[in-house]
Coordinates of C-alpha atoms in Angstrom, one line a residue:
M1 CA -18.2 22.8 32.3
A2 CA -14.8 21.1 32.0
E3 CA -12.7 22.0 29.0
T4 CA -12.8 19.6 26.1
P5 CA -9.1 18.0 25.8
G6 CA -7.3 18.4 22.5
Q7 CA -7.2 15.5 20.3
K8 CA -4.4 13.0 20.3
T9 CA -2.8 13.1 16.9
V10 CA -0.2 10.4 16.2
V11 CA 2.0 11.1 12.8
V12 CA 4.1 8.2 11.6
G13 CA 7.3 9.3 9.6
A14 CA 9.6 12.4 10.8
G15 CA 10.7 13.4 7.4
P16 CA 9.8 16.7 6.1
V17 CA 6.2 16.0 5.2
G18 CA 5.7 14.4 8.6
S19 CA 7.5 16.9 10.3
L20 CA 5.1 19.6 8.8
A21 CA 2.0 17.8 9.4
A22 CA 3.0 17.5 13.2
L23 CA 3.5 21.2 13.1
Y24 CA 0.4 21.8 11.7
A25 CA -1.4 19.8 14.2
A26 CA 0.5 21.0 17.2
Q27 CA -0.5 24.8 16.2
R28 CA -4.0 23.7 16.4
G29 CA -3.6 22.7 19.6
D30 CA -3.5 18.9 19.3
D31 CA -1.4 16.7 21.5
V32 CA 1.2 15.5 19.0
E33 CA 3.3 12.3 19.0
V34 CA 5.7 11.7 16.3
Y35 CA 6.9 8.1 15.7
E36 CA 10.2 7.4 13.4
L37 CA 11.7 4.2 12.3
R38 CA 15.1 5.4 12.2
N39 CA 17.3 7.2 14.5
D40 CA 17.3 10.8 15.1
L41 CA 17.4 12.2 11.7
R42 CA 19.4 15.2 12.8
D43 CA 22.3 12.9 13.7
P44 CA 24.7 12.6 10.7
S45 CA 25.2 8.8 11.7
T46 CA 21.7 8.0 10.9
T47 CA 21.5 6.0 7.8
P48 CA 18.8 7.5 5.4
L49 CA 16.1 4.8 3.8
N50 CA 17.6 5.1 0.5
F51 CA 21.0 4.4 1.7
T52 CA 22.6 7.5 0.3
R53 CA 24.5 10.3 1.9
S54 CA 22.4 13.1 0.9
I55 CA 19.9 13.9 -1.8
N56 CA 19.2 17.7 -2.6
L57 CA 15.6 18.7 -3.3
A58 CA 14.1 21.5 -5.3
L59 CA 11.8 23.5 -3.1
S60 CA 9.4 25.3 -5.2
E61 CA 6.3 27.5 -4.3
R62 CA 3.8 24.7 -3.5
G63 CA 6.3 23.6 -0.8
I64 CA 6.7 27.3 0.5
H65 CA 3.1 28.2 0.5
A66 CA 2.8 25.2 2.7
L67 CA 5.7 26.1 5.0
K68 CA 4.1 29.8 5.1
N69 CA 0.8 28.5 6.2
S70 CA 2.3 26.4 9.0
G71 CA 1.9 28.9 11.6
S72 CA 5.4 29.1 12.5
D73 CA 6.7 32.8 11.7
A74 CA 10.4 31.8 11.9
L75 CA 10.3 28.5 10.0
L76 CA 10.6 29.9 6.4
D77 CA 13.4 32.2 7.4
H78 CA 15.0 29.2 9.2
V79 CA 14.6 27.0 5.8
F80 CA 15.8 29.7 3.5
D81 CA 19.0 30.2 5.2
A82 CA 20.3 27.2 3.6
T83 CA 18.7 27.3 0.2
I84 CA 20.4 28.1 -3.2
P85 CA 18.0 29.8 -6.1
M86 CA 18.2 27.9 -9.5
R87 CA 16.7 30.0 -12.1
G88 CA 16.8 27.3 -14.8
R89 CA 18.6 24.3 -16.5
M90 CA 21.9 24.4 -17.8
I91 CA 22.3 21.9 -20.7
H92 CA 25.8 20.6 -21.3
G93 CA 26.9 18.9 -24.5
R94 CA 29.4 18.8 -27.3
T95 CA 29.1 20.5 -30.7
P96 CA 29.6 18.9 -34.0
T97 CA 33.1 20.2 -34.1
G98 CA 33.8 18.5 -30.6
D99 CA 33.6 21.7 -28.4
L100 CA 32.1 21.8 -25.1
Y101 CA 29.2 24.2 -24.7
E102 CA 26.7 25.0 -22.1
E103 CA 23.3 26.4 -22.8
A104 CA 21.1 28.0 -20.1
Q105 CA 17.1 27.7 -20.4
D106 CA 15.4 29.7 -17.8
Y107 CA 12.6 28.0 -16.0
D108 CA 10.6 31.3 -16.0
I109 CA 10.4 34.4 -18.3
H110 CA 9.0 36.4 -15.3
G111 CA 12.4 35.4 -13.4
R112 CA 10.9 33.3 -10.8
T113 CA 13.0 30.6 -9.5
I114 CA 13.0 27.3 -7.4
F115 CA 15.3 26.7 -4.7
A116 CA 17.9 23.8 -4.2
I117 CA 18.1 22.4 -0.5
D118 CA 19.5 19.7 1.1
R119 CA 17.0 17.1 2.7
A120 CA 18.9 16.7 5.8
G121 CA 19.2 20.3 6.4
L122 CA 15.3 21.0 5.8
N123 CA 14.6 17.8 8.0
S124 CA 16.5 19.3 10.8
R125 CA 15.2 22.8 10.6
L126 CA 11.6 21.2 10.8
L127 CA 12.4 19.1 13.7
D128 CA 14.1 21.8 15.7
V129 CA 11.0 23.8 15.5
L130 CA 8.9 20.9 16.8
E131 CA 11.1 19.9 19.5
Q132 CA 10.4 23.5 21.1
L133 CA 6.6 22.7 21.1
P134 CA 5.3 21.7 24.7
N135 CA 2.5 19.6 23.0
V136 CA 4.7 17.8 20.7
K137 CA 6.7 14.5 21.5
L138 CA 9.3 12.7 19.1
F139 CA 10.0 8.8 19.4
F140 CA 12.7 7.8 17.3
N141 CA 13.6 4.0 16.6
H142 CA 10.0 3.1 16.7
K143 CA 8.8 0.7 13.9
L144 CA 4.7 0.5 13.2
T145 CA 4.0 -3.3 13.6
G146 CA 0.4 -2.9 13.7
A147 CA -2.6 -0.8 14.0
D148 CA -6.5 -1.1 14.5
F149 CA -8.0 1.9 12.7
R150 CA -11.7 1.1 14.3
K151 CA -10.3 0.9 17.7
C152 CA -7.8 3.6 17.0
K153 CA -4.8 1.4 18.5
A154 CA -1.4 1.2 17.3
W155 CA 1.6 -1.1 18.2
F156 CA 5.3 0.1 17.9
E157 CA 8.5 -2.0 17.9
I158 CA 11.3 -0.3 19.9
Q159 CA 14.5 -0.5 17.9
D160 CA 17.1 1.4 20.1
G161 CA 19.3 -1.7 20.9
S162 CA 18.0 -2.5 24.3
S163 CA 16.9 -5.7 23.9
N164 CA 19.0 -8.8 23.8
K165 CA 20.2 -10.3 20.8
N166 CA 18.0 -13.3 21.4
D167 CA 15.0 -11.4 22.6
R168 CA 12.2 -9.8 20.6
A169 CA 12.4 -5.9 20.7
R170 CA 10.1 -4.2 23.2
E171 CA 6.6 -3.3 21.9
V172 CA 4.3 -0.5 23.0
E173 CA 0.7 0.0 22.7
I174 CA -0.8 3.5 22.0
D175 CA -4.1 5.0 21.6
F176 CA -4.9 7.9 19.4
D177 CA -7.8 10.0 17.7
F178 CA -6.1 10.5 14.5
M179 CA -3.2 9.2 12.8
I180 CA -1.1 10.8 9.9
G181 CA 0.8 8.4 7.8
A182 CA 4.0 10.0 6.1
D183 CA 6.2 7.2 6.2
G184 CA 7.2 7.1 2.7
A185 CA 6.9 4.8 -0.5
H186 CA 6.8 1.6 1.8
S187 CA 4.6 2.9 4.3
A188 CA 3.8 1.1 7.1
V189 CA 0.6 2.9 7.7
R190 CA -0.7 2.2 4.1
H191 CA 0.1 -1.5 4.6
H192 CA -2.4 -1.4 7.6
L193 CA -5.0 0.9 6.1
M194 CA -5.4 -1.3 3.4
K195 CA -6.6 -4.1 5.6
Y196 CA -9.6 -1.6 6.5
A197 CA -10.2 0.8 3.6
R198 CA -11.2 -0.8 0.0
M199 CA -8.1 0.7 -1.4
D200 CA -7.1 0.4 -5.1
Y201 CA -3.4 0.3 -5.5
K202 CA -0.9 0.4 -8.2
Q203 CA 2.7 0.3 -8.0
E204 CA 5.2 0.7 -10.7
Y205 CA 9.0 0.4 -11.2
I206 CA 10.3 2.2 -14.4
D207 CA 12.9 0.5 -16.3
T208 CA 15.5 3.0 -15.0
L209 CA 18.0 2.8 -11.9
W210 CA 20.1 5.8 -10.3
C211 CA 23.3 6.4 -8.8
E212 CA 24.6 9.3 -6.5
F213 CA 27.9 10.9 -7.4
R214 CA 29.2 14.3 -5.9
I215 CA 31.1 17.0 -7.6
E216 CA 33.6 18.7 -4.8
P217 CA 33.8 22.2 -4.2
K218 CA 36.7 24.1 -5.3
A219 CA 39.9 24.2 -3.0
D220 CA 41.0 27.8 -3.6
V221 CA 38.1 30.0 -2.6
S222 CA 38.0 33.8 -2.6
P223 CA 36.9 35.2 0.9
V224 CA 35.1 37.9 -0.8
D225 CA 33.0 35.7 -3.4
P226 CA 31.2 33.1 -2.2
V227 CA 30.4 31.9 -5.5
S228 CA 34.0 31.0 -6.3
K229 CA 33.6 27.6 -4.2
F230 CA 31.3 26.3 -7.1
V231 CA 33.0 24.7 -10.1
I232 CA 30.0 25.2 -12.3
S233 CA 27.3 27.9 -12.1
P234 CA 25.3 27.4 -8.8
N235 CA 22.0 29.0 -10.0
H236 CA 21.1 26.3 -12.2
L237 CA 20.1 22.6 -12.2
H238 CA 22.8 21.2 -14.8
I239 CA 21.8 18.3 -17.3
W240 CA 23.6 16.5 -19.4
P241 CA 21.0 14.9 -21.7
G242 CA 21.4 11.6 -23.5
R243 CA 18.2 10.7 -25.0
V244 CA 17.3 7.6 -23.2
F245 CA 19.3 8.5 -20.0
M246 CA 21.0 11.6 -18.4
F247 CA 23.2 12.9 -15.8
I248 CA 22.2 15.7 -13.5
A249 CA 23.8 18.1 -10.9
I250 CA 22.1 20.2 -8.2
P251 CA 24.1 22.5 -6.0
S252 CA 24.5 22.6 -2.1
D253 CA 25.4 25.6 -0.1
D254 CA 28.9 24.1 0.8
G255 CA 29.9 24.5 -2.8
S256 CA 29.5 20.8 -3.8
F257 CA 27.1 19.3 -6.1
T258 CA 24.8 16.3 -5.4
C259 CA 24.9 14.4 -9.0
T260 CA 22.5 11.7 -10.0
L261 CA 22.9 9.3 -13.0
F262 CA 19.8 7.9 -14.3
L263 CA 20.3 5.1 -16.7
P264 CA 18.1 1.7 -18.0
S265 CA 18.9 -1.3 -15.9
A266 CA 20.5 -3.1 -18.9
E267 CA 23.2 -0.3 -19.1
F268 CA 24.0 -0.1 -15.5
A269 CA 24.5 -4.1 -15.6
H270 CA 26.8 -3.5 -18.5
L271 CA 28.8 -0.7 -16.7
E272 CA 29.2 -2.9 -13.6
T273 CA 31.0 -5.8 -15.5
Q274 CA 34.0 -3.6 -16.0
P275 CA 33.7 -0.3 -14.5
D276 CA 37.2 0.5 -14.5
Q277 CA 37.2 0.3 -18.3
L278 CA 33.8 1.2 -19.2
L279 CA 32.8 3.9 -17.1
P280 CA 35.2 6.8 -17.8
E281 CA 34.8 6.2 -21.6
F282 CA 31.0 6.1 -21.3
F283 CA 30.9 9.5 -19.5
D284 CA 33.2 11.1 -21.8
R285 CA 30.9 9.9 -24.8
H286 CA 27.7 10.6 -23.4
F287 CA 28.1 13.3 -20.8
P288 CA 30.9 15.5 -22.0
G289 CA 32.8 17.5 -19.5
V290 CA 31.9 15.6 -16.2
T291 CA 35.3 13.9 -15.9
S292 CA 36.8 17.4 -15.7
H293 CA 34.8 17.7 -12.4
I294 CA 34.7 14.3 -11.1
A295 CA 38.1 12.6 -11.6
P296 CA 37.9 9.0 -13.4
K297 CA 39.1 7.2 -10.3
D298 CA 36.5 9.2 -8.1
L299 CA 33.9 8.6 -10.5
I300 CA 34.6 4.5 -10.6
S301 CA 34.8 4.5 -6.8
Q302 CA 31.5 6.4 -6.3
F303 CA 29.9 4.3 -8.8
T304 CA 31.0 0.9 -7.3
Q305 CA 30.5 2.1 -3.7
N306 CA 27.0 4.0 -4.0
P307 CA 23.7 1.7 -4.5
H308 CA 22.1 1.6 -7.6
L309 CA 18.4 2.1 -6.8
P310 CA 15.1 1.7 -8.5
L311 CA 12.6 4.3 -9.0
I312 CA 9.1 3.5 -8.1
S313 CA 5.8 5.2 -8.9
I314 CA 2.9 4.6 -6.5
N315 CA -0.9 5.5 -6.8
C316 CA -3.5 4.4 -4.5
K317 CA -7.3 5.7 -3.5
P318 CA -8.8 6.5 -1.1
H319 CA -6.1 8.3 1.1
H320 CA -8.0 7.8 4.2
F321 CA -10.2 5.4 6.3
Q322 CA -13.3 6.9 8.1
A323 CA -12.1 9.4 10.5
S324 CA -9.2 7.7 12.1
A325 CA -6.4 7.8 9.4
V326 CA -4.9 9.4 6.5
I327 CA -1.9 9.0 4.5
V328 CA 0.2 11.9 2.9
G329 CA 3.3 12.7 0.8
D330 CA 5.1 9.3 -0.8
A331 CA 2.9 6.9 1.2
A332 CA 0.0 8.1 -0.6
H333 CA 1.6 8.9 -3.9
A334 CA 5.5 8.0 -4.6
M335 CA 6.5 9.5 -7.8
V336 CA 9.7 9.4 -9.8
P337 CA 11.8 12.7 -9.2
F338 CA 11.7 14.4 -12.6
Y339 CA 9.5 17.2 -12.0
G340 CA 11.1 18.1 -8.4
Q341 CA 7.6 17.8 -7.0
G342 CA 7.7 14.8 -4.5
M343 CA 8.4 17.1 -1.7
N344 CA 6.5 19.8 -2.7
A345 CA 3.2 17.7 -3.4
G346 CA 3.9 16.0 -0.1
L347 CA 4.0 19.5 1.9
E348 CA 0.9 20.7 -0.2
D349 CA -0.9 17.4 0.9
V350 CA -0.5 18.8 4.6
R351 CA -1.7 22.2 3.8
V352 CA -4.7 21.0 1.8
L353 CA -5.7 18.4 4.3
F354 CA -5.5 20.8 7.2
S355 CA -7.5 23.6 5.4
I356 CA -10.3 21.2 4.9
L357 CA -10.2 20.1 8.4
D358 CA -10.3 23.7 9.6
K359 CA -13.2 24.2 7.4
H360 CA -15.3 21.3 8.8
A361 CA -14.2 22.6 12.3
I362 CA -15.6 26.2 11.7
Q363 CA -18.6 24.6 10.4
E364 CA -19.0 22.4 13.6
T365 CA -18.6 25.3 15.9
N366 CA -21.0 27.4 14.0
Q367 CA -23.9 24.8 14.8
P368 CA -26.5 26.4 16.9
D369 CA -26.6 23.8 19.7
S370 CA -22.8 23.6 20.0
E371 CA -22.3 25.7 23.1
G372 CA -24.9 23.6 25.1
S373 CA -23.4 20.1 24.2
D374 CA -21.3 18.3 26.5
N375 CA -18.2 16.9 26.1
G376 CA -19.1 13.6 25.0
S377 CA -21.5 14.7 22.2
T378 CA -18.8 17.4 21.2
A379 CA -16.1 14.6 20.6
V380 CA -18.7 12.3 18.9
A381 CA -19.5 15.4 16.5
S382 CA -15.6 16.2 16.2
V383 CA -15.0 12.5 14.7
A384 CA -18.3 12.8 12.5
K385 CA -16.8 16.2 11.0
R386 CA -13.2 14.6 10.7
G387 CA -14.7 11.9 8.7
L388 CA -16.5 14.1 6.4
A389 CA -13.4 16.2 6.2
L390 CA -11.0 13.1 5.3
A391 CA -13.7 11.8 2.6
E392 CA -13.2 15.2 0.8
Y393 CA -9.9 15.3 1.2
S394 CA -9.3 11.8 -0.7
A395 CA -11.8 12.8 -3.3
L396 CA -10.1 16.4 -3.9
R397 CA -6.6 14.7 -3.6
V398 CA -6.7 11.6 -5.4
P399 CA -7.1 13.2 -9.0
D400 CA -4.0 15.6 -8.2
A401 CA -1.9 12.7 -7.0
F402 CA -2.5 10.8 -10.2
A403 CA -2.0 13.8 -12.3
I404 CA 1.7 14.8 -10.8
N405 CA 2.5 11.2 -10.9
D406 CA 1.9 11.2 -14.8
L407 CA 3.6 14.8 -15.2
A408 CA 6.7 13.5 -13.3
L409 CA 6.8 10.4 -15.7
Q410 CA 6.6 12.5 -18.8
N411 CA 9.2 15.2 -17.7
Y412 CA 11.9 12.4 -17.8
I413 CA 11.6 12.3 -21.3
E414 CA 11.6 16.2 -21.4
M415 CA 14.6 16.4 -19.3
R416 CA 16.7 13.8 -21.3
A417 CA 15.6 14.5 -24.9
S418 CA 13.1 17.3 -25.1
V419 CA 15.2 20.0 -24.2
L420 CA 17.3 19.5 -27.3
S421 CA 14.1 19.5 -29.5
P422 CA 13.1 22.4 -31.6
S423 CA 9.2 21.7 -31.3
Y424 CA 9.7 21.8 -27.4
R425 CA 11.7 25.0 -27.6
L426 CA 9.3 26.7 -30.1
R427 CA 6.1 25.9 -27.7
K428 CA 8.0 27.0 -24.7
Y429 CA 9.1 30.3 -26.9
L430 CA 5.4 30.8 -27.8
E431 CA 3.8 30.3 -24.5
E432 CA 6.3 32.7 -22.5
R433 CA 5.6 35.4 -24.9
L434 CA 1.8 35.0 -24.7
S435 CA 2.2 35.1 -20.9
V436 CA 4.2 38.6 -21.3
H437 CA 2.3 40.2 -24.1
V438 CA -1.1 39.3 -23.3
P439 CA -1.2 38.4 -19.7
W440 CA -5.1 38.7 -19.7
L441 CA -5.4 35.4 -21.4
G442 CA -3.8 33.7 -18.4
W443 CA -1.3 32.0 -20.7
Q444 CA 1.6 30.2 -18.9
T445 CA 3.8 27.2 -19.5
K446 CA 3.0 24.1 -18.1
Y447 CA 6.3 24.0 -15.7
A448 CA 5.4 27.6 -14.7
R449 CA 2.1 26.5 -13.6
V450 CA 3.5 23.4 -11.7
S451 CA 6.4 25.0 -10.0
F452 CA 5.3 28.8 -9.5
G453 CA 1.9 28.4 -8.9
N454 CA -0.9 26.5 -6.4
E455 CA -3.2 25.4 -9.0
R456 CA -4.4 21.8 -8.6
Y457 CA -2.3 19.7 -10.5
S458 CA -5.1 18.0 -12.5
E459 CA -6.3 21.5 -13.7
V460 CA -2.6 22.5 -14.8
V461 CA -2.8 19.2 -17.2
E462 CA -6.2 20.3 -18.4
K463 CA -5.1 24.0 -19.2
S464 CA -1.8 22.7 -20.7
E465 CA -3.7 20.2 -23.0
F466 CA -6.0 23.0 -24.1
Q467 CA -3.2 25.4 -24.7
G468 CA -1.5 22.9 -26.8
R469 CA -4.7 22.4 -28.9
V470 CA -4.7 25.9 -29.7
L471 CA -0.9 26.4 -30.4
L472 CA -1.3 23.6 -32.9
G473 CA -4.6 25.1 -34.4
G474 CA -3.1 28.3 -34.7
L475 CA 0.4 26.9 -36.3
V476 CA -1.6 24.9 -38.7
G477 CA -3.9 28.0 -39.5
A478 CA -0.5 30.2 -39.9
V479 CA 1.1 27.6 -42.1
G480 CA -1.8 26.0 -43.6
L481 CA -4.1 28.6 -44.6
P482 CA -2.4 30.2 -47.3
V483 CA -1.9 26.9 -48.7
L484 CA -5.4 26.1 -48.4
T485 CA -6.3 29.5 -50.0
G486 CA -4.1 28.6 -53.1
L487 CA -5.6 25.1 -53.2
I488 CA -8.9 26.4 -53.4
V489 CA -8.1 29.0 -56.0
L490 CA -6.7 26.0 -58.0
L491 CA -9.7 23.9 -57.5
R492 CA -12.0 26.8 -58.4
W493 CA -10.0 27.2 -61.7
R494 CA -10.3 23.7 -62.4
L495 CA -14.1 23.7 -61.5
A496 CA -14.7 26.2 -64.1
G497 CA -13.1 23.7 -66.8
A498 CA -14.8 20.5 -65.2
R499 CA -18.3 21.4 -63.9
G500 CA -20.1 18.5 -62.4
S501 CA -17.0 16.4 -61.8
N502 CA -17.8 13.9 -59.2
V503 CA -13.9 13.5 -58.7
L504 CA -13.5 17.1 -58.1
G505 CA -16.2 17.1 -55.4
T506 CA -14.4 14.0 -53.8
Q507 CA -11.1 16.1 -53.6
L508 CA -12.9 19.0 -52.0
R509 CA -15.0 16.9 -49.4
G510 CA -11.4 15.3 -48.6
L511 CA -9.6 18.6 -48.3
F512 CA -12.1 20.1 -45.8
G513 CA -12.4 17.0 -43.9
W514 CA -8.7 16.9 -43.3
V515 CA -9.0 20.7 -42.3
A516 CA -11.5 19.9 -39.6
S517 CA -9.8 16.9 -38.2
I518 CA -6.7 19.0 -37.4
W519 CA -8.9 21.7 -35.6
R520 CA -10.6 18.8 -33.6

């Protein structure tokens, strides 16, 4: 009996998430084709979709776990060659007396770190691994223009400049068994998928724009001390909080820092009117110390030359259509960048997707009559099983996508304002001490659950909210019970002198009702 050929899996989007999806599919024996709108992403002249020179990313446990499970033994070491561990935030500010200060806030009391990595560097390493696989083909400058997810056909426009100016670009038609859309927030796969799936879709722009800046490495570098090339600590994510806006800096392995200004659109519009005069003064007032690392003239030139871009949040459901297509990463759940989970969530999508596909494939091969079936019936069974797997994936992943989108929006408030709040610091302190001294309780900070574990995002939210209620109840008990005891003693004393008083009974009922409402 002839061997059943591997399925043809088409991945649209060759960014980190799409590249990892292609690698997972290739490791399972699929014939994989990867189509990318842009030129080869390893080419320095290729313009990123967001039109910035570079964006540094934070790689955390979820992304690392997905890379580990890719089936490529060398991939993780290859990726980690270009990472920098960040053990926490470094908060910058000015004291009431006018002195500059830096305050480190570790992410984790157990010493775990996240890792700064350049997006282009990570992408290049993934593409290098893919290019070595015999069952993977890469197609750059291919724009998805149409898809029929019932007939499993797609059409791509070739944008390599080979057509004449007045001619329409050449178009190719391809067949596929399975398509994975990993083509970003403005996904063409999602656009065409919505014509077939009954997809709920929500897109939201927050009232904040962002602009990229760069802190250059030191000129005088010690050959024996690699850290000497950094002008500020390379092992922290640096934050200048401004209550309603902020400036951050993330290290790069060349000694520079990729910096980002997050600012309401009205503030951007104001600064754009007279950047030469307004920008340095604005930075000195709100982000003290930055102009000692970026000269005012460089600050102005970077502000005027680099684009001021929006931040988008996207939720949709389901993430699939029948057995033919699924969307992952930003195509399914684009989020604001404030939790550093956009890429990590996308890489985790790939791991979760293929674990579910593998589970259903194993169930298929364990069927008693599977050995006697012909290729045609086996192919039909495979499609049916894939359809069940994709339905399970959507049902599992949609709540988590919604949860991390909400967490990312909430974390903007934490980064720009809560890091200065005594109540935020108290809760963090209590939760960390509980995780150390009574580990059997399973107590962790929300950030630790998100960044250093693989729990579902939706479960992280539930556990964090529960911990918050317990801490609030404990705090009220610790502070309020002595007061409550004193009030009860006082009321009993008054009761002795005023037995039968309706007023007193009302006071007692009100007091106990108030205590009960706090505990609820």
